[in-house]
Short mmCIF file of C-alpha atoms in Angstrom, two decimals:
data_model
loop_
_atom_site.label_atom_id
_atom_site.label_comp_id
_atom_site.label_asym_id
_atom_site.label_seq_id
_atom_site.Cartn_x
_atom_site.Cartn_y
_atom_site.Cartn_z
CA MET A 27 -32.09 33.01 25.53
CA ALA A 28 -33.64 36.16 26.84
CA GLY A 29 -37.06 37.21 25.74
CA THR A 30 -39.09 36.52 28.87
CA ARG A 31 -39.34 40.18 29.77
CA GLY A 32 -42.64 41.88 29.14
CA ASP A 33 -44.34 42.31 32.52
CA PRO A 34 -46.11 45.68 32.65
CA VAL A 35 -44.08 48.50 34.15
CA THR A 36 -45.99 50.10 36.99
CA GLU A 37 -44.26 53.47 36.77
CA SER A 38 -45.42 55.96 34.17
CA PRO A 39 -42.96 56.41 31.25
CA ALA A 40 -42.94 60.09 32.17
CA GLY A 41 -42.11 59.31 35.80
CA ARG A 42 -38.87 59.82 37.65
CA LEU A 43 -36.00 57.62 36.55
CA PRO A 44 -34.46 55.90 39.58
CA GLY A 45 -30.69 56.12 39.65
CA ARG A 46 -30.68 58.75 36.88
CA GLU A 47 -27.27 59.90 38.04
CA THR A 48 -25.90 56.49 37.03
CA PRO A 49 -24.75 56.43 33.39
CA GLY A 50 -27.01 54.12 31.42
CA ALA A 51 -29.95 54.24 33.85
CA ALA A 52 -32.18 55.86 31.24
CA LEU A 53 -31.26 53.15 28.75
CA LEU A 54 -32.48 50.50 31.16
CA ARG A 55 -35.69 52.46 31.56
CA LEU A 56 -36.10 52.55 27.78
CA VAL A 57 -35.82 48.76 27.65
CA GLU A 58 -38.52 48.48 30.34
CA VAL A 59 -40.86 50.85 28.50
CA MET A 60 -40.31 48.97 25.23
CA ASP A 61 -41.15 45.69 26.95
CA THR A 62 -44.38 47.16 28.27
CA LEU A 63 -45.37 48.61 24.89
CA ARG A 64 -44.70 45.30 23.18
CA VAL A 65 -47.13 43.60 25.55
CA ASN A 66 -49.83 46.25 26.01
CA CYS A 67 -49.92 48.35 22.82
CA PRO A 68 -51.74 46.73 19.86
CA TRP A 69 -49.62 48.59 17.31
CA ASP A 70 -46.27 47.82 18.94
CA ALA A 71 -47.27 44.21 19.52
CA ARG A 72 -47.87 43.50 15.83
CA GLN A 73 -44.60 44.90 14.49
CA THR A 74 -41.94 42.73 12.84
CA HIS A 75 -38.39 43.36 11.66
CA ARG A 76 -39.74 43.86 8.16
CA SER A 77 -42.52 46.25 9.15
CA LEU A 78 -40.08 48.32 11.20
CA ALA A 79 -37.44 48.52 8.45
CA PRO A 80 -38.73 51.78 6.87
CA TYR A 81 -38.68 53.51 10.26
CA LEU A 82 -35.07 52.52 10.88
CA LEU A 83 -34.02 54.16 7.63
CA GLU A 84 -36.28 57.18 8.13
CA GLU A 85 -35.01 57.89 11.65
CA CYS A 86 -31.39 57.67 10.54
CA TYR A 87 -32.02 60.21 7.79
CA GLU A 88 -33.82 62.54 10.18
CA ALA A 89 -30.87 62.36 12.57
CA LEU A 90 -28.54 63.17 9.68
CA GLU A 91 -30.70 66.16 8.73
CA ALA A 92 -30.56 67.50 12.29
CA LEU A 93 -26.78 67.08 12.26
CA GLU A 94 -26.46 68.90 8.94
CA ASP A 95 -28.68 71.73 10.19
CA GLY A 96 -26.56 72.09 13.34
CA ASP A 97 -29.69 71.72 15.47
CA GLU A 98 -28.26 70.11 18.61
CA SER A 99 -31.63 69.80 20.36
CA ALA A 100 -33.22 68.12 17.34
CA LEU A 101 -30.19 65.85 17.00
CA ARG A 102 -30.66 64.62 20.56
CA ASP A 103 -34.32 63.84 19.85
CA GLU A 104 -33.59 62.14 16.53
CA LEU A 105 -30.83 60.01 18.04
CA GLY A 106 -33.40 58.92 20.60
CA ASP A 107 -35.64 57.78 17.75
CA VAL A 108 -32.75 55.85 16.23
CA LEU A 109 -32.05 54.26 19.60
CA LEU A 110 -35.70 53.28 19.90
CA GLN A 111 -35.43 51.36 16.64
CA VAL A 112 -32.44 49.42 17.95
CA VAL A 113 -34.26 48.55 21.17
CA PHE A 114 -37.45 47.70 19.26
CA HIS A 115 -35.69 45.30 16.88
CA ALA A 116 -33.89 43.64 19.78
CA ARG A 117 -37.21 43.20 21.62
CA VAL A 118 -38.79 41.57 18.55
CA ALA A 119 -35.79 39.26 18.16
CA ALA A 120 -35.93 38.26 21.83
CA GLU A 121 -39.29 36.61 21.25
CA ARG A 122 -37.99 34.04 18.77
CA THR A 123 -37.74 30.49 20.06
CA ASP A 124 -35.98 28.86 17.10
CA GLY A 125 -32.48 29.47 18.42
CA THR A 126 -31.91 32.62 16.35
CA GLY A 127 -33.20 35.06 18.94
CA PHE A 128 -31.21 37.71 20.77
CA ASP A 129 -31.98 40.58 23.11
CA ILE A 130 -30.64 44.07 23.76
CA ASP A 131 -27.93 42.72 26.06
CA ASP A 132 -26.69 40.47 23.26
CA VAL A 133 -26.59 43.49 20.94
CA ALA A 134 -24.69 45.58 23.47
CA ALA A 135 -22.32 42.74 24.38
CA GLY A 136 -21.55 42.16 20.72
CA ILE A 137 -20.52 45.75 20.05
CA VAL A 138 -18.55 45.92 23.29
CA GLU A 139 -16.57 42.83 22.31
CA LYS A 140 -16.03 44.20 18.81
CA LEU A 141 -14.79 47.57 20.06
CA ILE A 142 -12.36 45.95 22.46
CA ARG A 143 -11.13 43.52 19.81
CA ARG A 144 -10.62 46.24 17.21
CA HIS A 145 -8.84 48.63 19.59
CA PRO A 146 -5.80 46.59 20.67
CA HIS A 147 -3.89 49.87 21.10
CA VAL A 148 -6.31 50.78 23.90
CA PHE A 149 -7.17 47.41 25.44
CA GLY A 150 -3.99 45.56 24.47
CA ASP A 151 -0.31 46.18 23.93
CA VAL A 152 -0.34 47.28 20.27
CA GLN A 153 1.48 50.56 19.63
CA VAL A 154 0.15 53.15 17.17
CA SER A 155 1.55 56.46 15.99
CA GLY A 156 -1.73 58.15 15.09
CA PRO A 157 -5.24 57.85 13.62
CA GLU A 158 -4.01 56.32 10.35
CA ASP A 159 -2.43 53.41 12.20
CA VAL A 160 -5.66 52.93 14.11
CA LYS A 161 -7.65 52.78 10.85
CA ARG A 162 -5.22 50.34 9.24
CA ASN A 163 -5.36 48.06 12.27
CA TRP A 164 -9.17 48.24 12.27
CA ASP A 165 -9.36 47.27 8.60
CA ALA A 166 -6.88 44.42 9.03
CA ILE A 167 -8.72 43.01 12.04
CA LYS A 168 -12.07 43.35 10.28
CA ALA A 169 -10.77 41.57 7.19
CA ALA A 170 -9.38 38.75 9.33
CA GLU A 171 -12.72 38.41 11.11
CA ARG A 172 -14.70 38.09 7.91
CA GLY A 173 -12.19 36.08 5.95
CA ALA A 174 -12.24 35.60 2.21
CA ARG A 175 -15.69 34.94 0.77
CA GLY A 176 -15.17 32.27 -1.83
CA GLY A 177 -12.35 34.22 -3.44
CA GLU A 178 -14.82 36.17 -5.59
CA LEU A 179 -14.32 39.48 -3.81
CA PRO A 180 -11.77 40.88 -1.39
CA ALA A 181 -13.14 40.31 2.11
CA ALA A 182 -13.52 44.06 2.65
CA LEU A 183 -15.90 44.37 -0.31
CA GLY A 184 -18.00 41.36 0.63
CA SER A 185 -19.52 43.26 3.55
CA VAL A 186 -20.61 46.38 1.65
CA PRO A 187 -24.42 46.75 2.01
CA PHE A 188 -26.02 47.37 -1.37
CA GLY A 189 -29.20 48.74 0.16
CA GLN A 190 -27.64 52.13 0.89
CA PRO A 191 -27.97 55.23 -1.34
CA ALA A 192 -26.13 54.87 -4.63
CA LEU A 193 -23.54 57.61 -4.07
CA SER A 194 -22.64 56.22 -0.66
CA LEU A 195 -22.52 52.72 -2.12
CA ALA A 196 -20.18 53.75 -4.94
CA ALA A 197 -17.90 55.63 -2.53
CA GLN A 198 -17.75 52.74 -0.08
CA LEU A 199 -16.99 50.21 -2.80
CA GLN A 200 -14.21 52.40 -4.18
CA ARG A 201 -12.80 53.06 -0.72
CA ARG A 202 -12.81 49.40 0.28
CA ALA A 203 -11.35 48.34 -3.09
CA GLU A 204 -8.57 50.88 -2.74
CA ARG A 205 -7.62 49.52 0.67
CA ALA A 206 -7.66 45.98 -0.73
CA GLY A 207 -5.18 46.95 -3.46
CA VAL A 208 -7.62 46.85 -6.37
CA PRO A 209 -6.22 48.76 -9.40
CA PRO A 210 -7.82 52.25 -9.59
CA ALA A 211 -8.32 51.79 -13.35
CA LEU A 212 -11.14 49.33 -12.64
CA ALA A 213 -13.27 52.33 -11.60
CA ASP A 214 -13.20 53.55 -15.22
CA LEU A 215 -16.39 51.79 -16.24
CA PRO A 216 -17.19 50.95 -19.87
CA ALA A 217 -20.28 52.74 -21.13
CA GLY A 218 -22.33 53.20 -24.25
CA PRO A 219 -22.44 50.95 -27.31
CA ALA A 220 -19.89 48.13 -27.20
CA ALA A 221 -17.46 47.47 -30.02
CA ASP A 222 -17.70 44.45 -32.37
CA GLY A 223 -21.40 44.08 -31.76
CA GLN A 224 -20.85 42.95 -28.16
CA GLU A 225 -23.35 43.86 -25.49
CA PRO A 226 -22.22 46.64 -23.13
CA ASP A 227 -21.90 45.96 -19.42
CA GLY A 228 -25.24 47.63 -18.75
CA VAL A 229 -23.76 50.97 -17.65
CA SER A 230 -24.96 54.11 -19.36
CA GLN A 231 -22.68 57.05 -20.03
CA ILE A 232 -24.46 58.93 -17.26
CA GLY A 233 -23.94 56.06 -14.82
CA ALA A 234 -20.27 55.78 -15.67
CA ALA A 235 -19.85 59.56 -15.36
CA LEU A 236 -21.52 59.56 -11.94
CA PHE A 237 -19.25 56.75 -10.77
CA SER A 238 -16.28 58.74 -12.01
CA LEU A 239 -17.50 61.84 -10.16
CA VAL A 240 -17.60 59.80 -6.96
CA ALA A 241 -13.95 58.89 -7.50
CA GLN A 242 -13.12 62.56 -8.12
CA ALA A 243 -14.89 63.60 -4.93
CA ARG A 244 -12.99 61.00 -2.91
CA ALA A 245 -9.70 62.14 -4.45
CA ALA A 246 -10.55 65.66 -3.27
CA GLY A 247 -11.23 64.40 0.25
CA LEU A 248 -14.99 64.92 -0.04
CA ASP A 249 -17.91 62.63 0.74
CA PRO A 250 -19.99 62.52 -2.46
CA GLU A 251 -23.23 61.72 -0.61
CA LEU A 252 -22.85 64.69 1.71
CA GLU A 253 -21.80 66.94 -1.17
CA LEU A 254 -24.92 66.09 -3.16
CA ARG A 255 -27.07 66.54 -0.06
CA ALA A 256 -25.52 70.00 0.41
CA ALA A 257 -26.27 70.82 -3.23
CA ALA A 258 -29.86 69.61 -2.76
CA ARG A 259 -30.29 71.84 0.30
CA CYS A 260 -28.92 74.79 -1.68
CA TYR A 261 -31.39 74.08 -4.48
CA ARG A 262 -34.24 73.81 -1.98
CA ASP A 263 -33.36 77.22 -0.54
CA ARG A 264 -33.16 78.77 -4.00
CA VAL A 265 -36.56 77.34 -4.91
CA ARG A 266 -37.99 78.66 -1.64
CA HIS A 267 -36.56 82.11 -2.40
CA TRP A 268 -37.97 81.99 -5.93
CA ALA A 269 -41.41 80.99 -4.61
CA GLU A 270 -41.36 83.88 -2.16
CA GLU A 271 -40.57 86.28 -4.98
CA GLN A 272 -43.42 84.85 -7.06
CA ASP A 273 -45.84 85.36 -4.18
CA GLY A 274 -44.70 88.96 -3.96
CA GLU A 275 -45.28 89.57 -7.63
CA LEU A 276 -48.74 87.98 -7.55
CA ALA A 277 -49.83 89.95 -4.50
#
């Protein structure tokens, strides 16, 4: 298991990258710099997967904001911050000696193998007629990889991360359920007081309505998370405009 790297890098992080014309050379340099920071920087040396978790989420959201704003330069920088988190977590994992460790090469090798396995129309002899066939093949291969999880949920739903924002979570659950053949009527959640004195399922009318709105957005071909983010940006701009007008009146 890797994890023996960590010797100080003699070249300054701001120095010239040897072999920069070779694709991936800068990524190797990033790994070297991360190794050096892990050894020589007190802050970097004390970090754990758990302590780094908020930064992983934060950097992803900042990259999304740059994408939404159409700021290509900022997007490049923010993607670099996301990449740093991947390299950082891999470096932390490489230090484990209990047999659960892995390094950045293991991470890269894993995604390479997955991409090749899930693109048999590119790396194999499977024929496809368009993007929809590609997506169906991907879902089928993914479901076969995961297998059924105790029969309690379709395999596709068993991998949905519940730590994501609620609108994204609801949309992903609905999308995965739809592909698995779950009846659409199950998305009509019971809400409010239950009949015959029975306890309700714990869903308020607002919660059920929001879940229904997610289904409506998907039916319209919209991403509910991105739609609400767009509405939030619009509200922010309106508030900013209102504040500017108030300043003008007070002046």
